[in-house]
């Protein structure tokens, strides 16, 4: 049962990722009527929220956009930083939404940031610990290492679910700000397109969280089933 669930979510994840990338490509080809770049939009959104201690920088790669609360930087991929499209505007505003969360001490972002050190350790170890744990269960019926792996996987699963309200709230802040600034998105169609792009981006986090939960259930059933 756990394996079937895992495979089902893996298929859904592939579909959602494909849909998100196709939507991003589509909206990257639609020029913003205001002709503002993602970097210009990011600067304006931060300024409108009274945030002047966050740097906006361009980072290599595609879909590498993120906000780093440690060094207070909004990191935008070249397509977003220099882009003047619906997608660039939506992504730039979304990442600035995280900066606004940080400035306003948004509780879910604070909780997520506090988890990062533990999650970093768990993510580096979990794959090997689970592998060794499964082998020990198979050949020696020793559940201790697998239990440690399941515990680490549980931490990663909690982190993935804590990420959901952080991402949804950042998109909400972005869309509210974009709608109130008619000089950036000058038509309701542009706003609806930005909303659609961010919705599909959010769905990738939802699927990732469900995938993590399915993986946890699979190994937990293996642990407790074999112990029985």
Short mmCIF file of C-alpha atoms in Angstrom, two decimals:
data_model
loop_
_atom_site.label_atom_id
_atom_site.label_comp_id
_atom_site.label_asym_id
_atom_site.label_seq_id
_atom_site.Cartn_x
_atom_site.Cartn_y
_atom_site.Cartn_z
CA UNK A 1 0.00 0.00 0.00
CA UNK A 2 2.77 2.42 0.94
CA UNK A 3 4.66 1.67 -2.28
CA UNK A 4 1.54 2.26 -4.41
CA UNK A 5 0.96 5.60 -2.67
CA UNK A 6 4.60 6.56 -3.21
CA UNK A 7 4.44 5.73 -6.93
CA UNK A 8 1.13 7.59 -7.32
CA UNK A 9 2.50 10.76 -5.75
CA UNK A 10 5.69 10.47 -7.83
CA UNK A 11 3.56 10.47 -10.99
CA UNK A 12 1.52 13.44 -9.78
CA UNK A 13 4.75 15.25 -8.89
CA UNK A 14 6.07 14.73 -12.41
CA UNK A 15 2.85 16.11 -13.90
CA UNK A 16 2.81 19.16 -11.61
CA UNK A 17 6.48 19.92 -12.28
CA UNK A 18 5.91 19.64 -16.02
CA UNK A 19 2.83 21.89 -15.83
CA UNK A 20 4.65 24.48 -13.72
CA UNK A 21 7.60 24.64 -16.13
CA UNK A 22 5.30 24.94 -19.14
CA UNK A 23 3.33 27.73 -17.43
CA UNK A 24 6.53 29.54 -16.48
CA UNK A 25 7.74 29.29 -20.08
CA UNK A 26 4.39 30.55 -21.36
CA UNK A 27 4.29 33.56 -19.03
CA UNK A 28 7.98 34.27 -19.63
CA UNK A 29 7.08 34.95 -23.25
CA UNK A 30 4.31 37.43 -22.40
CA UNK A 31 5.73 40.94 -22.11
CA UNK A 32 4.68 43.05 -19.13
CA UNK A 33 2.79 46.14 -20.30
CA UNK A 34 4.79 48.37 -17.95
CA UNK A 35 8.07 46.96 -19.36
CA UNK A 36 9.62 46.89 -15.88
CA UNK A 37 12.27 44.27 -15.14
CA UNK A 38 12.06 41.80 -12.27
CA UNK A 39 14.86 43.65 -10.48
CA UNK A 40 13.04 46.98 -10.82
CA UNK A 41 9.82 45.46 -9.52
CA UNK A 42 11.66 43.90 -6.57
CA UNK A 43 13.23 47.25 -5.65
CA UNK A 44 9.87 49.00 -5.80
CA UNK A 45 8.10 46.37 -3.70
CA UNK A 46 10.78 46.50 -1.01
CA UNK A 47 10.72 50.29 -1.00
CA UNK A 48 6.92 50.36 -0.73
CA UNK A 49 7.19 48.19 2.37
CA UNK A 50 9.90 50.36 3.92
CA UNK A 51 12.60 47.71 3.54
CA UNK A 52 15.99 49.23 2.72
CA UNK A 53 18.42 46.66 4.12
CA UNK A 54 17.78 43.86 1.59
CA UNK A 55 20.02 43.48 -1.46
CA UNK A 56 18.68 42.26 -4.80
CA UNK A 57 21.20 40.18 -6.71
CA UNK A 58 21.31 38.01 -9.83
CA UNK A 59 22.29 34.36 -9.40
CA UNK A 60 23.14 31.79 -12.06
CA UNK A 61 20.71 29.12 -13.16
CA UNK A 62 17.06 28.74 -14.05
CA UNK A 63 14.32 28.76 -11.41
CA UNK A 64 17.00 29.41 -8.77
CA UNK A 65 15.10 32.36 -7.29
CA UNK A 66 14.98 32.52 -3.50
CA UNK A 67 15.15 34.81 -0.49
CA UNK A 68 18.00 34.25 1.96
CA UNK A 69 17.10 35.51 5.46
CA UNK A 70 20.66 34.86 6.70
CA UNK A 71 22.27 37.56 4.54
CA UNK A 72 19.04 39.41 3.68
CA UNK A 73 19.25 39.01 -0.09
CA UNK A 74 16.61 38.51 -2.75
CA UNK A 75 18.30 36.20 -5.26
CA UNK A 76 16.83 36.28 -8.76
CA UNK A 77 17.76 34.09 -11.72
CA UNK A 78 18.89 36.00 -14.86
CA UNK A 79 15.53 35.39 -16.59
CA UNK A 80 13.74 37.02 -13.66
CA UNK A 81 16.30 39.70 -12.76
CA UNK A 82 16.50 41.05 -16.32
CA UNK A 83 13.17 39.74 -17.59
CA UNK A 84 10.26 42.04 -18.38
CA UNK A 85 7.55 39.42 -18.49
CA UNK A 86 4.55 38.30 -16.44
CA UNK A 87 6.60 35.43 -15.00
CA UNK A 88 9.51 37.68 -14.03
CA UNK A 89 7.19 40.12 -12.27
CA UNK A 90 5.35 37.35 -10.39
CA UNK A 91 8.50 35.58 -9.22
CA UNK A 92 10.31 38.79 -8.23
CA UNK A 93 7.29 39.93 -6.19
CA UNK A 94 6.96 36.49 -4.59
CA UNK A 95 10.57 36.46 -3.41
CA UNK A 96 10.15 39.98 -2.04
CA UNK A 97 7.09 38.62 -0.23
CA UNK A 98 9.52 36.51 1.80
CA UNK A 99 11.58 39.62 2.59
CA UNK A 100 8.38 41.31 3.83
CA UNK A 101 7.64 38.24 5.97
CA UNK A 102 11.11 38.53 7.49
CA UNK A 103 10.71 42.23 8.16
CA UNK A 104 7.29 41.66 9.76
CA UNK A 105 8.53 38.69 11.83
CA UNK A 106 6.08 36.29 10.21
CA UNK A 107 5.87 33.35 12.64
CA UNK A 108 5.92 30.53 10.09
CA UNK A 109 9.04 31.93 8.42
CA UNK A 110 10.73 32.24 11.82
CA UNK A 111 9.83 28.63 12.66
CA UNK A 112 11.07 27.44 9.25
CA UNK A 113 14.35 29.36 9.63
CA UNK A 114 14.88 27.89 13.11
CA UNK A 115 14.52 24.39 11.65
CA UNK A 116 17.13 24.91 8.90
CA UNK A 117 20.25 23.80 10.88
CA UNK A 118 18.59 20.54 12.00
CA UNK A 119 17.09 19.94 8.57
CA UNK A 120 20.49 20.46 6.94
CA UNK A 121 22.02 17.71 9.07
CA UNK A 122 19.04 15.39 8.59
CA UNK A 123 18.98 15.82 4.80
CA UNK A 124 22.70 15.03 4.53
CA UNK A 125 22.41 11.83 6.54
CA UNK A 126 18.95 10.43 5.90
CA UNK A 127 19.64 8.60 2.63
CA UNK A 128 22.61 6.64 3.98
CA UNK A 129 21.00 6.01 7.36
CA UNK A 130 17.87 4.59 5.72
CA UNK A 131 19.94 2.40 3.39
CA UNK A 132 22.01 0.99 6.24
CA UNK A 133 18.92 0.67 8.42
CA UNK A 134 17.05 -1.36 5.80
CA UNK A 135 20.06 -3.67 5.36
CA UNK A 136 20.37 -4.22 9.11
CA UNK A 137 16.65 -4.98 9.34
CA UNK A 138 16.91 -7.45 6.47
CA UNK A 139 19.98 -9.32 7.72
CA UNK A 140 19.95 -8.81 11.46
CA UNK A 141 16.47 -7.63 12.40
CA UNK A 142 18.06 -4.63 14.15
CA UNK A 143 15.60 -1.70 13.98
CA UNK A 144 17.68 0.99 15.71
CA UNK A 145 19.40 2.53 12.66
CA UNK A 146 16.21 2.43 10.59
CA UNK A 147 14.37 4.12 13.45
CA UNK A 148 16.96 6.92 13.39
CA UNK A 149 16.43 7.24 9.64
CA UNK A 150 12.66 7.41 10.06
CA UNK A 151 13.12 10.08 12.72
CA UNK A 152 15.29 12.14 10.35
CA UNK A 153 12.75 11.66 7.59
CA UNK A 154 10.01 12.84 9.94
CA UNK A 155 11.95 16.09 10.55
CA UNK A 156 12.24 16.66 6.78
CA UNK A 157 8.52 15.98 6.37
CA UNK A 158 7.58 18.48 9.06
CA UNK A 159 9.86 21.02 7.39
CA UNK A 160 8.19 20.48 4.01
CA UNK A 161 4.75 21.09 5.53
CA UNK A 162 5.94 24.15 7.46
CA UNK A 163 7.18 25.50 4.11
CA UNK A 164 3.63 25.50 2.69
CA UNK A 165 2.15 28.44 4.65
CA UNK A 166 5.40 30.37 4.08
CA UNK A 167 5.13 29.96 0.30
CA UNK A 168 1.38 30.59 0.08
CA UNK A 169 1.64 33.71 2.24
CA UNK A 170 4.54 35.11 0.16
CA UNK A 171 2.45 34.67 -3.01
CA UNK A 172 -0.55 36.31 -1.34
CA UNK A 173 1.54 39.33 -0.31
CA UNK A 174 2.97 39.55 -3.82
CA UNK A 175 -0.42 39.43 -5.54
CA UNK A 176 -1.99 41.98 -3.18
CA UNK A 177 0.89 44.37 -3.81
CA UNK A 178 0.82 43.83 -7.58
CA UNK A 179 -2.92 44.46 -7.68
CA UNK A 180 -2.54 47.72 -5.76
CA UNK A 181 0.16 48.94 -8.16
CA UNK A 182 -1.61 49.48 -11.46
CA UNK A 183 1.57 50.95 -12.94
CA UNK A 184 3.20 47.50 -12.85
CA UNK A 185 0.40 45.22 -14.00
CA UNK A 186 -1.93 47.46 -15.91
CA UNK A 187 -4.68 44.96 -16.70
CA UNK A 188 -6.65 42.35 -14.77
CA UNK A 189 -5.52 39.76 -17.32
CA UNK A 190 -1.87 40.30 -16.35
CA UNK A 191 -2.75 39.92 -12.67
CA UNK A 192 -4.69 36.70 -13.34
CA UNK A 193 -1.74 35.31 -15.30
CA UNK A 194 0.66 36.14 -12.45
CA UNK A 195 -1.75 34.49 -9.99
CA UNK A 196 -1.88 31.36 -12.14
CA UNK A 197 1.92 31.20 -12.40
CA UNK A 198 2.32 31.46 -8.62
CA UNK A 199 -0.43 28.91 -8.02
CA UNK A 200 1.39 26.29 -10.07
CA UNK A 201 4.64 27.15 -8.29
CA UNK A 202 2.89 26.60 -4.96
CA UNK A 203 1.57 23.24 -6.14
CA UNK A 204 5.15 21.99 -6.54
CA UNK A 205 5.64 22.57 -2.79
CA UNK A 206 2.37 20.80 -1.99
CA UNK A 207 3.38 17.75 -4.01
CA UNK A 208 6.86 17.78 -2.45
CA UNK A 209 5.30 17.75 1.02
CA UNK A 210 2.97 14.88 0.11
CA UNK A 211 5.87 12.98 -1.44
CA UNK A 212 7.89 13.39 1.75
CA UNK A 213 4.92 12.15 3.79
CA UNK A 214 4.45 9.12 1.53
CA UNK A 215 8.15 8.26 1.84
CA UNK A 216 7.92 8.58 5.62
CA UNK A 217 4.88 6.29 5.71
CA UNK A 218 6.65 3.72 3.52
CA UNK A 219 9.71 3.47 5.78
CA UNK A 220 7.63 3.71 8.96
CA UNK A 221 5.52 0.74 7.84
CA UNK A 222 8.71 -1.12 7.00
CA UNK A 223 10.07 -0.38 10.48
CA UNK A 224 6.98 -1.24 12.51
CA UNK A 225 5.82 -4.03 10.21
CA UNK A 226 9.13 -5.88 10.46
CA UNK A 227 9.31 -5.29 14.21
CA UNK A 228 5.97 -6.98 14.58
#
